[in-house]
Amino acid sequence: MNNKFDALKDDDSGDHDQEQGSPKDSEKEKTEDEDKDQNASKKKVSEDRLKCLQPSPAGSRVLDIILPCVQMVVPGAGEHPLQYNYTFWYSRRTPGRPASTQSYEQNIKQIGSFASVEQFWRFYSHMIRPGDLTGHSDFHLFKEGIKPMWEDDANKMGGKWIIRLRKGLASRCWENLILAMLGEQFMVGEEICGAVVSVRFQEDIISIWNKTASDQATTARIRDTLRRVLNLPPNTIMEYKTHTDSIKAWEDFHGLVNASGGR
Amino acid sequence: MLSYLDDFYFNSNLNHYHELTAPVAFGSGARMRRFQCGDMIISVLSYVFFPLSRYLSRRFSADQAQKEPLFSDAHVAEVSHEGLRAAVVDGTAAWDGGLARSQSTPLDQCLRPRRAAGDTEERMTEPSPERGGNKTPGADEERLASALHEEANREAATGTSEVQAAVMDGDQQQEDRESAGQEDGTVTVHEVLHMKPSPADGTDCPAEGQSSEQALTHQLMSLHTEDDADNISSPQQHIQIHDTEESLAPPVATAATEASECWDEYEVQIAGDWRDGAGGSEPPQASVSSDAPVQVNLDGPHDAPAGCCLPAPAHEMQCSLWQVPAGSYYPPVEQLFPFEIIWRVWEELDSCSAAAQSFTKNTMNFTVMSYNILAQDLLEANEDLYRHSPLRVLEWSSRCTLLVKEIQKWAPDILCLQEVQENHYNEHLHPVFAQMGYTCVYKRRTGTKTDGCAVCYRSSCFCAVSLAQLEFFKPETELLDRHNVGIVLLLQPVVSQGSAAQVKGPALCVANTHLLFNPRRGDVKLAQLALMLAEIDRAVKSCKARGQHCNVILCGDFNSVPHMPLYQLITTGHLYYHGLPTWMISGQEDLSYKTHCHRLFAPLWPSSLGITDNCQYASVNDLFESHHQESGKCRYSHDFMLQLRYCPAACVRPADLNLIPGVTDNTPDASSGNQPYGQRSSGVVTHRLDLESVYQHVLPGSGSSEVTTLNSGGGATVDYIFYSPQRVVSSEPEAGGEFVSRGLKLSGRLSLLSEDVLWGMNGLPNDTFPSDHLCLLAQFQLDLDTV
């Protein structure tokens, strides 16, 4: 029932959910299959880049997928390599069109991948700050190979910390958050999947996703690090939400929508 | 003139003895008070010890009473002549025996510093009035001697508190002797002065004399101030010289003559100084005034931690004539013996038994001097600032001589100089320093300036580990466009054990700088300071990486006054600067009347400078963070990543970046470049070095402000020595000496002076101080067992 865009939408304040549409089932299936395969291979790659360069004994299909892996982004000479490669994504609900008619591809775009601090700044510096984005938009920064969606293998057992910000704080908090993530400041091994900033009508939301929602030690550590790097006031409300809960909430919501004749 | 000297005498006494005496007032009232006090003392002493002494004092005071009205300028010369004559007579009688000589040595030693200040001259003349009045000087002499001896005994035996109590007693008894009251003070001095040459005294208390001599010697040895080549010779030698020079004259007389030569230098200045402040109405008492520096010197033990301001403009007067002997024979119970050379007093601050600790602890004492020596080129370029100084004291040759003398006198183990002109350094200063056993580092300012900073350290005490010579001129950073420099030197204490020198103890980071003068450019000063602190931080971290503790000494001319923002940043480690006017950072001038002023806005400096708001190198931070991380992890701190934000590689648009209007059409702008969203926008700058100032910036006695520099524009404190203070980690110091402590213990410092006093010396530079700054000098104790 759910789809990628819904996943991205989860942190929405809710004012646009009714307009939200989903891709056609066939389209969605296709995408998900593709995603899964890609995820499987790319994740391996990101976990061990050396392996991906070795010839694989697997079937032709796997080989097809490995090919882009060879072209994977690498740090330039003299640059400061990151522990993981990351990919920037951008999504936006096109104004004036019913959400239901928009496909996933129309809504989310890969901006680019990078492997070093320098390459990160190269992308980041040419991107508008979240606070200056217009409309109903999101930036996603995920490890290369992990799609910013609940169903991704890396995410399906996971969850996220959510912080709602009043207008005007998103740019600073987002930058602090991703610098900490890229710089491996969270110290939770491979648990971090990515981060999202969602620009909404009256507020902005930032969230950081991790793999294992049930690992309380990890989630607590992420929370504490977040507080520190974002320099949050002590009374800031932070909410942890598992993706399964998000999915369920979405289904319930859409059930209501369906019952009332929508979709 | 003598009257002014007199005033000076009382003034200086006051500063040191105010604990002991009742509040005193100006003018004649003060005089009454003074004599009353003297009376008190005398009465107590004699009361306690000897009926004879009481009798004597009464008698003398009676004599004095007759003399007193005659004390006027016209009479002074005559009086002093008489006094001199009398002294000579006495001296010939007194100075035959070897005992007398030995007896005189402790006193002589005590007097040595005073003599340097040129004080002793009138001290000889002082007794004379009484002598003149007395028809049997010899007999008097004997009686006085015995009385004196008692007094000395008493002084040696009793602590300050007892003396104080005695004063109280004396106060009550004062009415008895009202007629003699005024004279008593003088009598006391008289006794004091004659104690030395009197044979009876010498024979009576040789042991005591010896002991106090030893004590004094010990104290003197413990100070580095002893090195004054001119004045220092062993007491015995000194006396012998006198004997040979003037066989007929008593040593004291000789000493007085010598002293008078020194004294001449200061007479005029003192006169000028005290005319206004202390009330010229005082009747001239040559003897009294002559004792002034002595008093100051000796007074120290009583309130050394609190008071030091010897020539501070006295707002009151005080009676402490009687305390000359007290000072001389003051028991060396504590290591609190201030040692004065010329105008400035050495303050011992280590009240709690440095000696005791040295038994249990492996410690090292060292001294640090910071001195802006005024580059000759700058002097000549800003002649207006020194119009008050006679040309002869502005010549480099004479200034250089004084300068070298001053440094040799204090012989610091670490010497940090500012405004060292390159040619003078090469031709004059460095050769001298090298000869004195210093290893020197010199850094000239960039640009066209001819001066720079120098750090010299005694090669026998330290060896260098690393050296950084900082240039604050950064062409790529608009803010840092001024040609100032700094030196950060990492030293390792060296302890000689037997013949072999051994490296021991925690490292010592010595940083010396001279920040921009311009009072309006507080922003530049802060940035320069940040560069300095970052380099110090790197040095400290490099020690930590080796598992070694590192103490910090940061000194120099910061061109900022105490308690203003720049100073706050150093001493508190924290400054919220956002919105402050730039002139306020240093506080040299109050420009608040200006309707428009530049203000500071966050961030202070661009991140391309590579300095974080914590005054650390971003890269160093990362370097040492990565030291602890698991191998193979690419961890980067926030600051480190920001440092690369506008690196060339990051400013090229990625080829594969699709142009999405409103999303990916941003242009990196390094010029606006201060990252707008980072933590730096907080408007706060901090550092993690724990630093304290050696000086408190207020003279303890008078409460007036210390100044470290003075020119025709006025005086101010702009020079500092900051250090890592000792922090006791364990809360129980009694735990068998096991407590963990780090840092440096401040054990002494050379007192500064007030602006009034310096103007009294005709401002700076003058015949005594060769620069428009005073040198700062501090002694530290380093625990060598700390690693």
PDB file of N, CA, C and O in Angstrom, chain A residues 79-83 90 109 111 117-118 121-129 133 139 171-172 175-176 179 182-185 187, chain B residues 632-638 640-642 644-645 647 649-654 656-657 660 662-668 677-679:
ATOM      1  N   GLU A  79      42.109  13.923  -1.561  1.00  0.00           N
ATOM      2  CA  GLU A  79      40.895  14.321  -0.865  1.00  0.00           C
ATOM      3  C   GLU A  79      40.710  13.494   0.398  1.00  0.00           C
ATOM      4  O   GLU A  79      41.381  12.471   0.596  1.00  0.00           O
ATOM      5  N   HIS A  80      39.802  13.939   1.221  1.00  0.00           N
ATOM      6  CA  HIS A  80      39.564  13.267   2.499  1.00  0.00           C
ATOM      7  C   HIS A  80      38.408  12.296   2.349  1.00  0.00           C
ATOM      8  O   HIS A  80      37.259  12.729   2.256  1.00  0.00           O
ATOM      9  N   PRO A  81      38.699  11.017   2.299  1.00  0.00           N
ATOM     10  CA  PRO A  81      37.633  10.035   2.025  1.00  0.00           C
ATOM     11  C   PRO A  81      36.652   9.956   3.186  1.00  0.00           C
ATOM     12  O   PRO A  81      37.012  10.106   4.347  1.00  0.00           O
ATOM     13  N   LEU A  82      35.416   9.709   2.820  1.00  0.00           N
ATOM     14  CA  LEU A  82      34.398   9.466   3.831  1.00  0.00           C
ATOM     15  C   LEU A  82      34.346   7.972   4.127  1.00  0.00           C
ATOM     16  O   LEU A  82      34.727   7.139   3.296  1.00  0.00           O
ATOM     17  N   GLN A  83      33.843   7.651   5.293  1.00  0.00           N
ATOM     18  CA  GLN A  83      33.732   6.252   5.665  1.00  0.00           C
ATOM     19  C   GLN A  83      32.757   5.524   4.721  1.00  0.00           C
ATOM     20  O   GLN A  83      32.972   4.377   4.377  1.00  0.00           O
ATOM     21  N   TYR A  90      16.457  14.656  -3.851  1.00  0.00           N
ATOM     22  CA  TYR A  90      15.579  15.812  -3.694  1.00  0.00           C
ATOM     23  C   TYR A  90      14.172  15.405  -4.114  1.00  0.00           C
ATOM     24  O   TYR A  90      13.997  14.712  -5.129  1.00  0.00           O
ATOM     25  N   LYS A 109      14.353  12.891  -7.005  1.00  0.00           N
ATOM     26  CA  LYS A 109      15.451  12.866  -7.970  1.00  0.00           C
ATOM     27  C   LYS A 109      16.771  12.683  -7.218  1.00  0.00           C
ATOM     28  O   LYS A 109      16.982  13.257  -6.144  1.00  0.00           O
ATOM     29  N   ILE A 111      20.415  13.638  -6.822  1.00  0.00           N
ATOM     30  CA  ILE A 111      21.219  14.809  -7.188  1.00  0.00           C
ATOM     31  C   ILE A 111      22.652  14.392  -7.498  1.00  0.00           C
ATOM     32  O   ILE A 111      23.247  14.861  -8.464  1.00  0.00           O
ATOM     33  N   VAL A 117      35.036  14.339   1.528  1.00  0.00           N
ATOM     34  CA  VAL A 117      34.556  15.588   2.089  1.00  0.00           C
ATOM     35  C   VAL A 117      34.497  16.672   1.012  1.00  0.00           C
ATOM     36  O   VAL A 117      33.528  17.430   0.906  1.00  0.00           O
ATOM     37  N   GLU A 118      35.529  16.691   0.194  1.00  0.00           N
ATOM     38  CA  GLU A 118      35.572  17.713  -0.851  1.00  0.00           C
ATOM     39  C   GLU A 118      34.425  17.545  -1.831  1.00  0.00           C
ATOM     40  O   GLU A 118      33.796  18.526  -2.257  1.00  0.00           O
ATOM     41  N   TRP A 121      31.177  18.812  -0.354  1.00  0.00           N
ATOM     42  CA  TRP A 121      31.009  20.271  -0.437  1.00  0.00           C
ATOM     43  C   TRP A 121      30.723  20.716  -1.866  1.00  0.00           C
ATOM     44  O   TRP A 121      30.015  21.692  -2.095  1.00  0.00           O
ATOM     45  N   ARG A 122      31.269  19.998  -2.823  1.00  0.00           N
ATOM     46  CA  ARG A 122      31.052  20.367  -4.212  1.00  0.00           C
ATOM     47  C   ARG A 122      29.550  20.339  -4.539  1.00  0.00           C
ATOM     48  O   ARG A 122      29.031  21.236  -5.184  1.00  0.00           O
ATOM     49  N   PHE A 123      28.897  19.287  -4.056  1.00  0.00           N
ATOM     50  CA  PHE A 123      27.449  19.224  -4.272  1.00  0.00           C
ATOM     51  C   PHE A 123      26.717  20.211  -3.366  1.00  0.00           C
ATOM     52  O   PHE A 123      25.863  20.974  -3.809  1.00  0.00           O
ATOM     53  N   TYR A 124      27.082  20.146  -2.130  1.00  0.00           N
ATOM     54  CA  TYR A 124      26.329  20.930  -1.156  1.00  0.00           C
ATOM     55  C   TYR A 124      26.380  22.424  -1.482  1.00  0.00           C
ATOM     56  O   TYR A 124      25.389  23.143  -1.350  1.00  0.00           O
ATOM     57  N   SER A 125      27.554  22.886  -1.903  1.00  0.00           N
ATOM     58  CA  SER A 125      27.712  24.309  -2.159  1.00  0.00           C
ATOM     59  C   SER A 125      26.882  24.778  -3.343  1.00  0.00           C
ATOM     60  O   SER A 125      26.583  25.965  -3.464  1.00  0.00           O
ATOM     61  N   HIS A 126      26.533  23.848  -4.210  1.00  0.00           N
ATOM     62  CA  HIS A 126      25.744  24.242  -5.369  1.00  0.00           C
ATOM     63  C   HIS A 126      24.262  23.983  -5.165  1.00  0.00           C
ATOM     64  O   HIS A 126      23.472  24.112  -6.110  1.00  0.00           O
ATOM     65  N   MET A 127      23.932  23.589  -3.972  1.00  0.00           N
ATOM     66  CA  MET A 127      22.522  23.361  -3.665  1.00  0.00           C
ATOM     67  C   MET A 127      22.002  24.513  -2.809  1.00  0.00           C
ATOM     68  O   MET A 127      22.733  25.110  -2.019  1.00  0.00           O
ATOM     69  N   ILE A 128      20.717  24.796  -3.008  1.00  0.00           N
ATOM     70  CA  ILE A 128      20.058  25.826  -2.193  1.00  0.00           C
ATOM     71  C   ILE A 128      19.931  25.298  -0.761  1.00  0.00           C
ATOM     72  O   ILE A 128      19.728  24.094  -0.546  1.00  0.00           O
ATOM     73  N   ARG A 129      20.059  26.190   0.207  1.00  0.00           N
ATOM     74  CA  ARG A 129      19.877  25.765   1.607  1.00  0.00           C
ATOM     75  C   ARG A 129      18.422  25.377   1.827  1.00  0.00           C
ATOM     76  O   ARG A 129      17.515  26.004   1.246  1.00  0.00           O
ATOM     77  N   LEU A 133      14.394  26.785   0.285  1.00  0.00           N
ATOM     78  CA  LEU A 133      13.582  26.026  -0.655  1.00  0.00           C
ATOM     79  C   LEU A 133      12.150  26.560  -0.620  1.00  0.00           C
ATOM     80  O   LEU A 133      11.682  27.038   0.413  1.00  0.00           O
ATOM     81  N   PHE A 139      15.039  17.364   1.190  1.00  0.00           N
ATOM     82  CA  PHE A 139      16.365  16.853   0.821  1.00  0.00           C
ATOM     83  C   PHE A 139      16.587  15.572   1.601  1.00  0.00           C
ATOM     84  O   PHE A 139      16.252  15.472   2.788  1.00  0.00           O
ATOM     85  N   SER A 171      18.110  25.364   8.027  1.00  0.00           N
ATOM     86  CA  SER A 171      19.390  25.363   7.309  1.00  0.00           C
ATOM     87  C   SER A 171      20.535  25.001   8.246  1.00  0.00           C
ATOM     88  O   SER A 171      21.381  24.153   7.929  1.00  0.00           O
ATOM     89  N   ARG A 172      20.556  25.649   9.390  1.00  0.00           N
ATOM     90  CA  ARG A 172      21.660  25.403  10.311  1.00  0.00           C
ATOM     91  C   ARG A 172      21.615  23.976  10.852  1.00  0.00           C
ATOM     92  O   ARG A 172      22.628  23.282  10.892  1.00  0.00           O
ATOM     93  N   GLU A 175      22.602  21.357   8.224  1.00  0.00           N
ATOM     94  CA  GLU A 175      24.047  21.317   7.966  1.00  0.00           C
ATOM     95  C   GLU A 175      24.776  20.641   9.124  1.00  0.00           C
ATOM     96  O   GLU A 175      25.650  19.789   8.914  1.00  0.00           O
ATOM     97  N   ASN A 176      24.409  20.998  10.317  1.00  0.00           N
ATOM     98  CA  ASN A 176      25.070  20.365  11.467  1.00  0.00           C
ATOM     99  C   ASN A 176      24.817  18.859  11.489  1.00  0.00           C
ATOM    100  O   ASN A 176      25.711  18.074  11.804  1.00  0.00           O
ATOM    101  N   LEU A 179      26.805  17.097   8.615  1.00  0.00           N
ATOM    102  CA  LEU A 179      28.254  17.107   8.863  1.00  0.00           C
ATOM    103  C   LEU A 179      28.609  16.072   9.930  1.00  0.00           C
ATOM    104  O   LEU A 179      29.629  15.385   9.826  1.00  0.00           O
ATOM    105  N   LEU A 182      28.252  12.588   8.160  1.00  0.00           N
ATOM    106  CA  LEU A 182      29.345  12.296   7.227  1.00  0.00           C
ATOM    107  C   LEU A 182      30.661  12.109   7.986  1.00  0.00           C
ATOM    108  O   LEU A 182      31.499  11.307   7.601  1.00  0.00           O
ATOM    109  N   GLY A 183      30.828  12.887   9.041  1.00  0.00           N
ATOM    110  CA  GLY A 183      32.062  12.797   9.813  1.00  0.00           C
ATOM    111  C   GLY A 183      32.063  11.670  10.821  1.00  0.00           C
ATOM    112  O   GLY A 183      32.972  11.577  11.647  1.00  0.00           O
ATOM    113  N   GLU A 184      31.063  10.819  10.780  1.00  0.00           N
ATOM    114  CA  GLU A 184      30.991   9.639  11.653  1.00  0.00           C
ATOM    115  C   GLU A 184      31.011  10.026  13.128  1.00  0.00           C
ATOM    116  O   GLU A 184      31.695   9.420  13.944  1.00  0.00           O
ATOM    117  N   GLN A 185      30.234  11.030  13.440  1.00  0.00           N
ATOM    118  CA  GLN A 185      30.210  11.466  14.832  1.00  0.00           C
ATOM    119  C   GLN A 185      29.206  10.675  15.684  1.00  0.00           C
ATOM    120  O   GLN A 185      29.198  10.814  16.900  1.00  0.00           O
ATOM    121  N   MET A 187      28.891   7.383  16.005  1.00  0.00           N
ATOM    122  CA  MET A 187      29.563   6.280  16.686  1.00  0.00           C
ATOM    123  C   MET A 187      28.619   5.111  16.984  1.00  0.00           C
ATOM    124  O   MET A 187      28.595   4.575  18.088  1.00  0.00           O
TER     125      MET A 187
ATOM    126  N   GLY B 632      40.956   2.803  10.726  1.00  0.00           N
ATOM    127  CA  GLY B 632      40.204   2.650   9.492  1.00  0.00           C
ATOM    128  C   GLY B 632      38.964   3.509   9.413  1.00  0.00           C
ATOM    129  O   GLY B 632      38.340   3.610   8.377  1.00  0.00           O
ATOM    130  N   LYS B 633      38.615   4.168  10.514  1.00  0.00           N
ATOM    131  CA  LYS B 633      37.427   5.024  10.474  1.00  0.00           C
ATOM    132  C   LYS B 633      37.818   6.408   9.972  1.00  0.00           C
ATOM    133  O   LYS B 633      38.818   6.969  10.398  1.00  0.00           O
ATOM    134  N   CYS B 634      36.987   6.914   9.112  1.00  0.00           N
ATOM    135  CA  CYS B 634      37.227   8.273   8.652  1.00  0.00           C
ATOM    136  C   CYS B 634      36.325   9.210   9.425  1.00  0.00           C
ATOM    137  O   CYS B 634      35.223   9.535   8.990  1.00  0.00           O
ATOM    138  N   ARG B 635      36.796   9.620  10.583  1.00  0.00           N
ATOM    139  CA  ARG B 635      35.990  10.542  11.390  1.00  0.00           C
ATOM    140  C   ARG B 635      36.474  11.962  11.157  1.00  0.00           C
ATOM    141  O   ARG B 635      37.677  12.215  11.117  1.00  0.00           O
ATOM    142  N   TYR B 636      35.544  12.857  11.028  1.00  0.00           N
ATOM    143  CA  TYR B 636      35.910  14.263  10.845  1.00  0.00           C
ATOM    144  C   TYR B 636      35.055  15.113  11.758  1.00  0.00           C
ATOM    145  O   TYR B 636      33.832  14.928  11.832  1.00  0.00           O
ATOM    146  N   SER B 637      35.686  16.040  12.397  1.00  0.00           N
ATOM    147  CA  SER B 637      34.918  16.944  13.251  1.00  0.00           C
ATOM    148  C   SER B 637      34.178  17.957  12.387  1.00  0.00           C
ATOM    149  O   SER B 637      34.516  18.193  11.229  1.00  0.00           O
ATOM    150  N   HIS B 638      33.197  18.537  12.998  1.00  0.00           N
ATOM    151  CA  HIS B 638      32.431  19.604  12.358  1.00  0.00           C
ATOM    152  C   HIS B 638      33.365  20.685  11.813  1.00  0.00           C
ATOM    153  O   HIS B 638      33.277  21.089  10.653  1.00  0.00           O
ATOM    154  N   PHE B 640      36.503  20.559  11.193  1.00  0.00           N
ATOM    155  CA  PHE B 640      37.393  20.132  10.123  1.00  0.00           C
ATOM    156  C   PHE B 640      36.667  20.138   8.791  1.00  0.00           C
ATOM    157  O   PHE B 640      37.196  20.583   7.769  1.00  0.00           O
ATOM    158  N   MET B 641      35.473  19.648   8.803  1.00  0.00           N
ATOM    159  CA  MET B 641      34.747  19.601   7.544  1.00  0.00           C
ATOM    160  C   MET B 641      34.476  21.015   7.036  1.00  0.00           C
ATOM    161  O   MET B 641      34.545  21.274   5.834  1.00  0.00           O
ATOM    162  N   LEU B 642      34.197  21.901   7.944  1.00  0.00           N
ATOM    163  CA  LEU B 642      33.956  23.285   7.522  1.00  0.00           C
ATOM    164  C   LEU B 642      35.195  23.903   6.898  1.00  0.00           C
ATOM    165  O   LEU B 642      35.109  24.756   6.019  1.00  0.00           O
ATOM    166  N   LEU B 644      37.144  22.667   4.896  1.00  0.00           N
ATOM    167  CA  LEU B 644      37.285  22.315   3.483  1.00  0.00           C
ATOM    168  C   LEU B 644      36.155  22.880   2.634  1.00  0.00           C
ATOM    169  O   LEU B 644      36.086  22.616   1.438  1.00  0.00           O
ATOM    170  N   ARG B 645      35.309  23.651   3.264  1.00  0.00           N
ATOM    171  CA  ARG B 645      34.092  24.059   2.573  1.00  0.00           C
ATOM    172  C   ARG B 645      34.389  24.781   1.263  1.00  0.00           C
ATOM    173  O   ARG B 645      33.743  24.543   0.247  1.00  0.00           O
ATOM    174  N   CYS B 647      37.377  24.901  -0.280  1.00  0.00           N
ATOM    175  CA  CYS B 647      38.610  24.471  -0.929  1.00  0.00           C
ATOM    176  C   CYS B 647      38.359  24.463  -2.444  1.00  0.00           C
ATOM    177  O   CYS B 647      37.210  24.330  -2.891  1.00  0.00           O
ATOM    178  N   ALA B 649      38.627  22.390  -4.803  1.00  0.00           N
ATOM    179  CA  ALA B 649      37.908  21.262  -5.371  1.00  0.00           C
ATOM    180  C   ALA B 649      36.409  21.360  -5.101  1.00  0.00           C
ATOM    181  O   ALA B 649      35.593  20.893  -5.897  1.00  0.00           O
ATOM    182  N   ALA B 650      36.059  21.997  -4.007  1.00  0.00           N
ATOM    183  CA  ALA B 650      34.651  22.054  -3.635  1.00  0.00           C
ATOM    184  C   ALA B 650      33.911  23.154  -4.372  1.00  0.00           C
ATOM    185  O   ALA B 650      32.684  23.215  -4.320  1.00  0.00           O
ATOM    186  N   CYS B 651      34.636  24.025  -5.030  1.00  0.00           N
ATOM    187  CA  CYS B 651      33.963  25.151  -5.680  1.00  0.00           C
ATOM    188  C   CYS B 651      33.652  24.887  -7.151  1.00  0.00           C
ATOM    189  O   CYS B 651      33.073  25.726  -7.832  1.00  0.00           O
ATOM    190  N   VAL B 652      34.091  23.730  -7.643  1.00  0.00           N
ATOM    191  CA  VAL B 652      33.816  23.383  -9.034  1.00  0.00           C
ATOM    192  C   VAL B 652      32.461  22.687  -9.100  1.00  0.00           C
ATOM    193  O   VAL B 652      32.200  21.757  -8.333  1.00  0.00           O
ATOM    194  N   ARG B 653      31.650  23.132  -9.992  1.00  0.00           N
ATOM    195  CA  ARG B 653      30.331  22.497 -10.102  1.00  0.00           C
ATOM    196  C   ARG B 653      30.498  21.079 -10.646  1.00  0.00           C
ATOM    197  O   ARG B 653      31.173  20.862 -11.657  1.00  0.00           O
ATOM    198  N   PRO B 654      29.891  20.105  -9.967  1.00  0.00           N
ATOM    199  CA  PRO B 654      30.026  18.713 -10.439  1.00  0.00           C
ATOM    200  C   PRO B 654      29.435  18.558 -11.837  1.00  0.00           C
ATOM    201  O   PRO B 654      28.364  19.115 -12.127  1.00  0.00           O
ATOM    202  N   ASP B 656      28.112  16.065 -13.179  1.00  0.00           N
ATOM    203  CA  ASP B 656      26.891  15.274 -13.263  1.00  0.00           C
ATOM    204  C   ASP B 656      25.751  15.893 -12.467  1.00  0.00           C
ATOM    205  O   ASP B 656      24.742  15.251 -12.221  1.00  0.00           O
ATOM    206  N   LEU B 657      25.906  17.116 -12.070  1.00  0.00           N
ATOM    207  CA  LEU B 657      24.843  17.756 -11.285  1.00  0.00           C
ATOM    208  C   LEU B 657      23.846  18.431 -12.217  1.00  0.00           C
ATOM    209  O   LEU B 657      24.178  19.370 -12.931  1.00  0.00           O
ATOM    210  N   ILE B 660      18.613  22.089 -11.404  1.00  0.00           N
ATOM    211  CA  ILE B 660      17.206  22.192 -11.037  1.00  0.00           C
ATOM    212  C   ILE B 660      17.005  23.604 -10.492  1.00  0.00           C
ATOM    213  O   ILE B 660      17.554  23.942  -9.434  1.00  0.00           O
ATOM    214  N   GLY B 662      16.141  26.665  -8.529  1.00  0.00           N
ATOM    215  CA  GLY B 662      15.666  26.802  -7.158  1.00  0.00           C
ATOM    216  C   GLY B 662      16.157  25.717  -6.225  1.00  0.00           C
ATOM    217  O   GLY B 662      15.839  25.732  -5.040  1.00  0.00           O
ATOM    218  N   VAL B 663      16.908  24.761  -6.764  1.00  0.00           N
ATOM    219  CA  VAL B 663      17.380  23.670  -5.914  1.00  0.00           C
ATOM    220  C   VAL B 663      18.887  23.475  -6.046  1.00  0.00           C
ATOM    221  O   VAL B 663      19.617  23.440  -5.062  1.00  0.00           O
ATOM    222  N   THR B 664      19.363  23.364  -7.251  1.00  0.00           N
ATOM    223  CA  THR B 664      20.794  23.102  -7.449  1.00  0.00           C
ATOM    224  C   THR B 664      21.445  24.237  -8.237  1.00  0.00           C
ATOM    225  O   THR B 664      22.430  24.018  -8.930  1.00  0.00           O
ATOM    226  N   ASP B 665      20.905  25.420  -8.113  1.00  0.00           N
ATOM    227  CA  ASP B 665      21.512  26.528  -8.849  1.00  0.00           C
ATOM    228  C   ASP B 665      22.222  27.502  -7.914  1.00  0.00           C
ATOM    229  O   ASP B 665      22.357  28.692  -8.206  1.00  0.00           O
ATOM    230  N   ASN B 666      22.659  27.006  -6.802  1.00  0.00           N
ATOM    231  CA  ASN B 666      23.393  27.862  -5.876  1.00  0.00           C
ATOM    232  C   ASN B 666      24.837  28.039  -6.347  1.00  0.00           C
ATOM    233  O   ASN B 666      25.370  27.209  -7.091  1.00  0.00           O
ATOM    234  N   THR B 667      25.467  29.121  -5.943  1.00  0.00           N
ATOM    235  CA  THR B 667      26.873  29.341  -6.273  1.00  0.00           C
ATOM    236  C   THR B 667      27.654  29.483  -4.973  1.00  0.00           C
ATOM    237  O   THR B 667      27.287  30.300  -4.125  1.00  0.00           O
ATOM    238  N   PRO B 668      28.688  28.696  -4.821  1.00  0.00           N
ATOM    239  CA  PRO B 668      29.486  28.842  -3.597  1.00  0.00           C
ATOM    240  C   PRO B 668      30.133  30.217  -3.555  1.00  0.00           C
ATOM    241  O   PRO B 668      30.657  30.686  -4.562  1.00  0.00           O
ATOM    242  N   TYR B 677      25.711  29.104   8.919  1.00  0.00           N
ATOM    243  CA  TYR B 677      24.847  28.250   9.728  1.00  0.00           C
ATOM    244  C   TYR B 677      25.597  27.464  10.787  1.00  0.00           C
ATOM    245  O   TYR B 677      24.996  26.749  11.550  1.00  0.00           O
ATOM    246  N   GLY B 678      26.893  27.581  10.792  1.00  0.00           N
ATOM    247  CA  GLY B 678      27.645  26.745  11.725  1.00  0.00           C
ATOM    248  C   GLY B 678      27.492  27.216  13.155  1.00  0.00           C
ATOM    249  O   GLY B 678      26.832  28.201  13.442  1.00  0.00           O
ATOM    250  N   GLN B 679      28.147  26.531  14.038  1.00  0.00           N
ATOM    251  CA  GLN B 679      28.104  26.925  15.435  1.00  0.00           C
ATOM    252  C   GLN B 679      28.734  28.301  15.623  1.00  0.00           C
ATOM    253  O   GLN B 679      28.507  28.964  16.607  1.00  0.00           O
TER     254      GLN B 679
END
